[in-house]
Tab-separated table of C-alpha atoms and ligand atoms in Angstrom:
chain	number	residue	atom	x	y	z
A	1	UNK	CA	1.358	166.289	5.180
A	2	UNK	CA	1.646	162.795	6.425
A	3	UNK	CA	0.955	162.261	10.072
A	4	UNK	CA	3.283	160.656	12.450
A	5	UNK	CA	2.374	158.934	15.533
A	6	UNK	CA	4.194	159.842	18.808
A	7	UNK	CA	3.703	157.372	21.785
A	8	UNK	CA	3.218	159.696	24.806
A	9	UNK	CA	5.428	158.657	28.027
A	10	UNK	CA	3.692	160.235	30.805
A	11	UNK	CA	2.979	159.753	34.590
A	12	UNK	CA	-0.562	160.649	35.295
A	13	UNK	CA	-0.630	163.195	32.846
A	14	UNK	CA	2.798	164.701	33.174
A	15	UNK	CA	4.527	164.320	29.855
A	16	UNK	CA	8.455	163.114	30.384
A	17	UNK	CA	10.882	164.846	28.258
A	18	UNK	CA	11.692	162.234	25.707
A	19	UNK	CA	8.188	162.392	24.477
A	20	UNK	CA	8.716	166.156	24.000
A	21	UNK	CA	11.947	165.503	22.217
A	22	UNK	CA	9.954	163.020	19.971
A	23	UNK	CA	7.938	165.862	18.822
A	24	UNK	CA	10.691	167.850	17.574
A	25	UNK	CA	11.819	164.786	15.430
A	26	UNK	CA	8.118	164.017	14.348
A	27	UNK	CA	7.886	167.411	12.852
A	28	UNK	CA	10.715	166.956	10.641
A	29	UNK	CA	8.978	164.125	8.857
A	30	UNK	CA	5.260	164.866	9.068
A	31	UNK	CA	2.293	166.279	11.393
A	32	UNK	CA	2.666	164.774	14.917
A	33	UNK	CA	-0.242	163.014	16.326
A	34	UNK	CA	0.427	161.981	19.829
A	35	UNK	CA	-0.931	158.716	21.524
A	36	UNK	CA	-1.454	159.249	25.346
A	37	UNK	CA	-2.938	156.287	27.224
A	38	UNK	CA	-3.965	155.383	30.899
A	39	UNK	CA	-4.456	157.353	33.915
A	40	UNK	CA	-4.303	161.346	33.176
A	41	UNK	CA	-4.104	160.596	29.289
A	42	UNK	CA	-6.326	163.810	28.649
A	43	UNK	CA	-4.166	166.006	30.876
A	44	UNK	CA	-1.160	165.493	28.649
A	45	UNK	CA	-3.031	167.565	25.628
A	46	UNK	CA	-1.692	171.034	26.780
A	47	UNK	CA	1.907	170.306	26.835
A	48	UNK	CA	1.829	168.076	23.630
A	49	UNK	CA	0.024	171.014	21.772
A	50	UNK	CA	2.463	173.345	22.897
A	51	UNK	CA	5.135	171.262	21.402
A	52	UNK	CA	3.426	170.630	18.119
A	53	UNK	CA	0.991	167.729	18.315
A	54	UNK	CA	-1.674	168.553	15.770
A	55	UNK	CA	-3.916	166.063	17.463
A	56	UNK	CA	-3.836	163.915	20.658
A	57	UNK	CA	-5.421	160.422	20.694
A	58	UNK	CA	-6.552	159.562	24.320
A	59	UNK	CA	-7.820	156.348	25.978
A	60	UNK	CA	-8.039	155.800	29.465
A	61	UNK	CA	-8.530	152.346	31.158
A	62	UNK	CA	-7.149	150.469	34.171
A	63	UNK	CA	-5.606	147.650	32.093
A	64	UNK	CA	-2.830	149.998	31.037
A	65	UNK	CA	-1.738	150.252	34.719
A	66	UNK	CA	-2.823	146.580	35.733
A	67	UNK	CA	-1.197	144.890	32.926
A	68	UNK	CA	2.230	144.705	31.353
A	69	UNK	CA	2.815	146.504	27.714
A	70	UNK	CA	0.256	144.469	25.614
A	71	UNK	CA	-3.036	146.801	26.305
A	72	UNK	CA	-0.560	149.655	25.173
A	73	UNK	CA	0.489	147.616	21.710
A	74	UNK	CA	-3.200	147.084	21.311
A	75	UNK	CA	-3.857	150.782	21.650
A	76	UNK	CA	-1.118	151.870	19.114
A	77	UNK	CA	-1.990	149.331	16.769
A	78	UNK	CA	-5.805	150.798	16.695
A	79	UNK	CA	-4.058	154.194	16.383
A	80	UNK	CA	-2.091	152.883	13.213
A	81	UNK	CA	-5.173	151.612	11.704
A	82	UNK	CA	-7.112	154.679	12.273
A	83	UNK	CA	-4.591	157.313	11.048
A	84	UNK	CA	-2.122	155.255	8.718
A	85	UNK	CA	0.831	157.413	9.634
A	86	UNK	CA	4.158	157.727	7.980
A	87	UNK	CA	5.990	156.524	11.078
A	88	UNK	CA	5.437	155.516	14.662
A	89	UNK	CA	7.948	157.110	17.216
A	90	UNK	CA	8.441	155.722	20.572
A	91	UNK	CA	10.883	156.911	23.355
A	92	UNK	CA	13.779	154.128	23.788
A	93	UNK	CA	13.109	153.004	27.126
A	94	UNK	CA	12.936	149.386	28.165
A	95	UNK	CA	9.299	149.615	28.048
A	96	UNK	CA	9.193	151.781	24.815
A	97	UNK	CA	11.404	149.251	23.054
A	98	UNK	CA	9.239	146.371	23.903
A	99	UNK	CA	6.311	148.036	22.803
A	100	UNK	CA	7.900	149.010	19.601
A	101	UNK	CA	9.032	145.532	18.979
A	102	UNK	CA	5.495	144.181	19.775
A	103	UNK	CA	3.917	146.441	17.551
A	104	UNK	CA	6.244	146.087	14.496
A	105	UNK	CA	5.560	142.420	14.694
A	106	UNK	CA	1.917	142.927	14.705
A	107	UNK	CA	1.973	145.346	11.754
A	108	UNK	CA	4.466	143.288	9.659
A	109	UNK	CA	6.847	146.371	9.718
A	110	UNK	CA	10.399	147.022	10.098
A	111	UNK	CA	11.956	148.508	13.146
A	112	UNK	CA	14.645	150.776	13.923
A	113	UNK	CA	15.827	151.052	17.736
A	114	UNK	CA	17.787	153.430	19.412
A	115	UNK	CA	17.976	156.207	16.775
A	116	UNK	CA	19.770	159.264	17.860
A	117	UNK	CA	18.625	161.348	14.960
A	118	UNK	CA	15.756	161.482	12.190
A	119	UNK	CA	15.279	163.077	8.935
A	120	UNK	CA	12.779	163.040	6.193
A	121	UNK	CA	13.736	160.995	3.121
A	122	UNK	CA	12.490	160.521	-0.375
A	123	UNK	CA	11.447	156.942	0.671
A	124	UNK	CA	10.399	157.452	4.174
A	125	UNK	CA	12.204	158.616	7.428
A	126	UNK	CA	15.733	158.102	7.876
A	127	UNK	CA	17.224	157.139	11.168
A	128	UNK	CA	20.675	157.685	12.543
A	129	UNK	CA	22.051	154.884	15.063
A	130	UNK	CA	25.332	154.501	16.615
A	131	UNK	CA	26.303	150.993	16.364
A	132	UNK	CA	29.247	148.372	17.345
A	133	UNK	CA	29.905	150.102	20.687
A	134	UNK	CA	29.664	153.625	19.246
A	135	UNK	CA	32.323	152.963	16.482
A	136	UNK	CA	30.079	153.684	13.520
A	137	UNK	CA	27.257	155.712	12.532
A	138	UNK	CA	24.568	154.375	10.264
A	139	UNK	CA	21.766	155.981	8.408
A	140	UNK	CA	19.066	153.423	7.709
A	141	UNK	CA	15.222	153.338	6.772
A	142	UNK	CA	12.356	150.868	6.964
A	143	UNK	CA	11.561	149.368	3.474
A	144	UNK	CA	8.538	147.282	4.668
A	145	UNK	CA	5.323	148.395	6.357
A	146	UNK	CA	4.884	151.306	8.648
A	147	UNK	CA	8.196	152.281	10.228
A	148	UNK	CA	8.314	151.979	14.001
A	149	UNK	CA	11.343	153.751	15.296
A	150	UNK	CA	12.561	154.140	18.923
A	151	UNK	CA	14.409	157.212	19.921
A	152	UNK	CA	17.246	157.447	22.577
A	153	UNK	CA	16.432	160.234	25.147
A	154	UNK	CA	18.439	163.571	24.475
A	155	UNK	CA	18.575	163.029	20.857
A	156	UNK	CA	16.672	166.257	19.987
A	157	UNK	CA	16.263	169.654	21.547
A	158	UNK	CA	12.749	170.215	23.036
A	159	UNK	CA	11.341	173.097	21.079
A	160	UNK	CA	7.987	174.976	21.544
A	161	UNK	CA	5.851	175.042	18.515
A	162	UNK	CA	2.222	175.648	19.425
A	163	UNK	CA	-0.162	173.312	17.651
A	164	UNK	CA	-3.979	172.593	17.651
A	165	UNK	CA	-3.403	169.557	19.924
A	166	UNK	CA	-7.217	168.736	19.452
A	167	UNK	CA	-8.181	165.676	21.813
A	168	UNK	CA	-9.859	162.898	20.464
A	169	UNK	CA	-11.105	159.675	22.073
A	170	UNK	CA	-9.294	156.428	20.631
A	171	UNK	CA	-11.196	153.503	20.150
A	172	UNK	CA	-9.452	150.521	21.550
A	173	UNK	CA	-10.366	146.916	21.651
A	174	UNK	CA	-8.077	144.838	24.050
A	175	UNK	CA	-6.864	141.544	22.569
A	176	UNK	CA	-6.839	138.288	24.282
A	177	UNK	CA	-3.484	138.733	25.371
A	178	UNK	CA	-3.848	142.123	26.911
A	179	UNK	CA	-4.407	140.645	30.438
A	180	UNK	CA	-1.846	138.032	30.116
A	181	UNK	CA	0.549	139.721	32.582
A	182	UNK	CA	-0.725	141.148	35.692
A	183	UNK	CA	1.286	143.588	37.379
A	184	UNK	CA	0.997	142.530	41.039
A	185	UNK	CA	2.797	145.246	42.947
A	186	UNK	CA	5.083	148.372	42.165
A	187	UNK	CA	7.944	149.563	44.593
A	188	UNK	CA	9.102	153.030	43.784
A	189	UNK	CA	12.774	153.494	43.813
A	190	UNK	CA	14.137	155.772	46.642
A	191	UNK	CA	14.428	159.199	45.181
A	192	UNK	CA	17.654	160.672	44.921
A	193	UNK	CA	16.427	164.070	44.025
A	194	UNK	CA	18.442	163.802	40.782
A	195	UNK	CA	17.337	163.344	37.178
A	196	UNK	CA	16.901	159.993	35.776
A	197	UNK	CA	20.191	158.752	34.302
A	198	UNK	CA	19.007	158.058	30.708
A	199	UNK	CA	17.061	161.389	30.565
A	200	UNK	CA	19.579	163.614	32.240
A	201	UNK	CA	21.039	166.666	30.203
A	202	UNK	CA	24.420	166.322	32.238
A	203	UNK	CA	25.780	163.005	33.684
A	204	UNK	CA	28.774	162.861	36.023
A	205	UNK	CA	30.250	159.251	36.164
A	206	UNK	CA	32.876	157.744	38.484
A	207	UNK	CA	34.956	154.674	37.957
A	208	UNK	CA	37.538	152.558	39.769
A	209	UNK	CA	39.768	155.669	40.146
A	210	UNK	CA	37.185	156.566	42.746
A	211	UNK	CA	38.518	154.107	44.841
A	212	UNK	CA	35.790	153.278	47.379
A	213	UNK	CA	31.845	153.780	47.885
A	214	UNK	CA	32.307	156.659	50.516
A	215	UNK	CA	34.378	158.454	47.932
A	216	UNK	CA	31.276	158.655	45.658
A	217	UNK	CA	30.181	161.480	47.681
A	218	UNK	CA	32.712	163.788	45.713
A	219	UNK	CA	30.978	162.574	42.408
A	220	UNK	CA	27.460	163.252	43.995
A	221	UNK	CA	28.481	166.777	44.924
A	222	UNK	CA	29.590	167.566	41.452
A	223	UNK	CA	26.536	166.104	40.150
A	224	UNK	CA	24.399	168.144	42.461
A	225	UNK	CA	26.123	171.371	41.632
A	226	UNK	CA	25.455	170.773	37.808
A	227	UNK	CA	21.829	169.461	38.440
A	228	UNK	CA	23.169	166.192	36.992
A	229	UNK	CA	22.546	162.540	37.207
A	230	UNK	CA	25.398	160.163	38.607
A	231	UNK	CA	26.649	157.306	36.424
A	232	UNK	CA	29.312	154.682	37.212
A	233	UNK	CA	31.520	152.283	35.385
A	234	UNK	CA	31.107	148.598	35.641
A	235	UNK	CA	34.394	148.482	37.579
A	236	UNK	CA	32.917	150.662	40.285
A	237	UNK	CA	29.452	148.684	40.409
A	238	UNK	CA	31.177	145.320	40.525
A	239	UNK	CA	33.043	146.494	43.449
A	240	UNK	CA	29.592	147.242	45.111
A	241	UNK	CA	30.588	151.127	45.331
A	242	UNK	CA	27.368	152.240	43.401
A	243	UNK	CA	24.229	150.403	42.445
A	244	UNK	CA	23.946	148.630	39.054
A	245	UNK	CA	20.883	150.815	37.949
A	246	UNK	CA	23.705	153.694	37.587
A	247	UNK	CA	26.025	151.322	35.228
A	248	UNK	CA	26.707	153.184	32.217
A	249	UNK	CA	27.814	150.925	29.172
A	250	UNK	CA	27.159	147.937	27.249
A	251	UNK	CA	25.686	145.856	29.918
A	252	UNK	CA	24.346	149.147	31.767
A	253	UNK	CA	22.431	152.096	30.550
A	254	UNK	CA	22.988	153.946	27.453
A	255	UNK	CA	23.039	157.925	27.862
A	256	UNK	CA	23.340	160.818	25.405
A	257	UNK	CA	23.489	163.872	27.676
A	258	UNK	CA	24.780	167.395	26.303
A	259	UNK	CA	27.645	166.804	28.959
A	260	UNK	CA	29.243	163.731	30.279
A	261	UNK	CA	32.035	163.927	32.942
A	262	UNK	CA	34.157	160.879	33.619
A	263	UNK	CA	36.003	160.772	36.404
A	264	UNK	CA	38.576	158.072	37.224
A	265	UNK	CA	37.308	156.002	34.250
A	266	UNK	CA	39.822	154.593	31.488
A	267	UNK	CA	37.364	154.463	28.624
A	268	UNK	CA	37.038	150.580	27.888
A	269	UNK	CA	35.032	150.082	24.719
A	270	UNK	CA	32.266	148.599	26.808
A	271	UNK	CA	31.930	152.074	28.716
A	272	UNK	CA	32.215	153.989	25.796
A	273	UNK	CA	29.349	151.987	24.135
A	274	UNK	CA	26.922	153.577	26.725
A	275	UNK	CA	28.113	157.299	26.500
A	276	UNK	CA	29.930	157.974	23.295
A	277	UNK	CA	26.817	159.851	21.708
A	278	UNK	CA	26.876	162.420	24.383
A	279	UNK	CA	27.299	165.648	22.757
A	280	UNK	CA	30.233	167.254	25.017
A	281	UNK	CA	32.545	164.691	26.940
A	282	UNK	CA	35.030	165.749	29.620
A	283	UNK	CA	37.525	163.400	31.415
A	284	UNK	CA	39.346	163.530	34.529
A	285	UNK	CA	42.075	161.162	34.914
A	286	UNK	CA	45.562	160.694	36.499
A	287	UNK	CA	46.827	158.746	33.412
A	288	UNK	CA	47.612	161.044	30.290
A	289	UNK	CA	47.595	157.868	28.123
A	290	UNK	CA	43.844	156.493	29.289
A	291	UNK	CA	42.200	155.698	26.188
A	292	UNK	CA	39.198	157.811	27.173
A	293	UNK	CA	41.416	160.972	26.268
A	294	UNK	CA	41.007	159.738	22.736
A	295	UNK	CA	37.307	160.729	22.716
A	296	UNK	CA	36.959	163.624	24.833
A	297	UNK	CA	36.401	167.371	24.091
A	298	UNK	CA	38.169	168.531	27.174
A	299	UNK	CA	40.468	166.376	29.334
A	300	UNK	CA	42.102	167.120	32.629
A	301	UNK	CA	45.186	165.195	33.575
A	302	UNK	CA	45.189	165.041	37.059
A	303	UNK	CA	43.946	163.406	40.470
A	304	UNK	CA	40.257	163.466	40.770
A	305	UNK	CA	40.245	163.781	44.359
A	306	UNK	CA	41.925	167.214	43.738
A	307	UNK	CA	40.169	168.196	40.338
A	308	UNK	CA	36.523	167.022	41.123
A	309	UNK	CA	36.196	168.933	44.553
A	310	UNK	CA	37.750	172.231	43.019
A	311	UNK	CA	35.519	172.165	39.913
A	312	UNK	CA	32.561	171.656	42.205
A	313	UNK	CA	33.463	174.628	44.391
A	314	UNK	CA	34.233	176.763	41.199
A	315	UNK	CA	30.795	175.821	39.771
A	316	UNK	CA	29.039	176.574	43.234
A	317	UNK	CA	30.450	180.311	43.007
A	318	UNK	CA	29.043	180.902	39.562
B	401	FAD	P1	39.833	151.017	35.039
B	401	FAD	O1	39.890	150.550	33.722
B	401	FAD	O2	40.435	150.183	36.154
B	401	FAD	O3	40.250	152.631	34.888
B	401	FAD	C1	40.123	153.296	35.990
B	401	FAD	C2	40.990	154.565	35.630
B	401	FAD	O4	40.931	155.520	36.620
B	401	FAD	C3	42.381	154.552	35.036
B	401	FAD	O5	42.359	155.212	33.910
B	401	FAD	C4	43.220	155.324	36.045
B	401	FAD	O6	44.237	155.991	35.461
B	401	FAD	C5	42.182	156.324	36.640
B	401	FAD	N1	42.428	156.652	38.027
B	401	FAD	C6	42.795	156.129	39.259
B	401	FAD	N2	42.947	156.886	40.119
B	401	FAD	C7	42.540	158.142	39.822
B	401	FAD	C8	42.843	159.370	40.528
B	401	FAD	N3	42.970	159.408	41.807
B	401	FAD	N4	42.359	160.491	39.807
B	401	FAD	C9	41.973	160.305	38.442
B	401	FAD	N5	42.002	159.176	37.784
B	401	FAD	C10	42.400	158.128	38.460
B	401	FAD	N6	32.384	148.493	31.645
B	401	FAD	C11	31.472	149.729	31.932
B	401	FAD	O7	31.716	150.746	32.409
B	401	FAD	N7	30.178	149.607	31.406
B	401	FAD	C12	29.664	148.356	31.265
B	401	FAD	O8	28.601	148.219	30.793
B	401	FAD	C13	30.432	147.188	30.570
B	401	FAD	N8	30.076	146.278	30.159
B	401	FAD	C14	31.055	145.159	29.786
B	401	FAD	C15	30.419	143.926	29.246
B	401	FAD	C16	31.493	142.945	29.073
B	401	FAD	C17	30.986	141.724	28.388
B	401	FAD	C18	32.775	143.094	29.505
B	401	FAD	C19	33.639	142.025	29.192
B	401	FAD	C20	33.346	144.303	30.059
B	401	FAD	C21	32.310	145.086	30.438
B	401	FAD	N9	32.682	146.372	31.183
B	401	FAD	C22	32.028	147.508	31.251
B	401	FAD	C23	34.187	146.397	31.869
B	401	FAD	C24	35.159	147.340	30.951
B	401	FAD	O9	35.710	146.519	30.098
B	401	FAD	C25	36.097	147.823	32.033
B	401	FAD	O10	36.880	146.799	32.962
B	401	FAD	C26	35.465	148.860	32.775
B	401	FAD	O11	34.628	149.819	32.029
B	401	FAD	C27	36.537	149.745	33.639
B	401	FAD	O12	36.105	150.656	34.480
B	401	FAD	P2	36.954	151.791	35.004
B	401	FAD	O13	37.256	152.485	33.781
B	401	FAD	O14	36.155	152.462	36.065
B	401	FAD	O15	38.372	151.090	35.540
């Protein structure tokens, strides 16, 4: 069976959920071989083996933390040359997409970004994408070189599938460009204790209807009752009510959670572009004609200042 390289996104050995989702998808098209780089790379092996990695290629070097992206591209290229995989899967984070694009260029391969599903095909893996502000779903495959595919978080369930996960050292020679852009400092974002927006299983978002920064407290309370991340429409962000890092949509982040709750959001196409692939969509809006109701699974016509706190209280009792 062909091997499929999976780029491991981890923090000091703790594997992030999107990588475990990639392992689920990788198993559909071949045998997953994980590539873990940087500090704690070897510590990822147990989690990766538990989720189906037949092999874990590791390389620890300070360059991965000290310089932007290129050392990781060098390592992935070395892994491709060593394994000749059927595909390379990378999580669709900002960094992941840059790594994937640079890798595809190096390999002379085609690339598919922001896939939301993946299946085996007669002529190689077939990726599903949601395009044109989520108006269409397309299926495509790479016809030239080793397919490089980035996959959006929450595109697949994390499934346990114990495998050997044998750790092997990857031999990497850094290119001249590897040390081209040095990281001079890192400022950790203040933690809210909530999950990362793009990785969250549940997202609760507020829009212009929330009517003020202070009122976002009711959106946050609902989010916290569900263990959810908080999102915001651009109207709410532009008004200064919530940070841009939480904006969902065409010029914000793209999310695909199991459950998306939109409160006081009209459902403009640019907002839909960032959330339409959510598995279940719920909207709370006082205007029964709001376009958001065209795409919801469940809609509540009502004042969010009544509905959201009532929902939070009900959830807390369960
Ligand atoms: P509105 O459209 O004003 O809707 C507010 C809704 O709240 C209304 O439906 C109203 O009925 C409801 N409401 C009001 N009060 C209450 C209440 N008390 N209870 C219940 N409901 C209530 N937008 C994004 O979100 N993300 C993007 O990334 C983005 N990118 C853009 C890029 C471009 C190039 C452009 C041109 C626009 C972009 N926009 C984006 C803006 C987008 O077009 C909309 O203007 C924006 O999404 C509207 O936000 P909203 O739904 O919160 O506000």
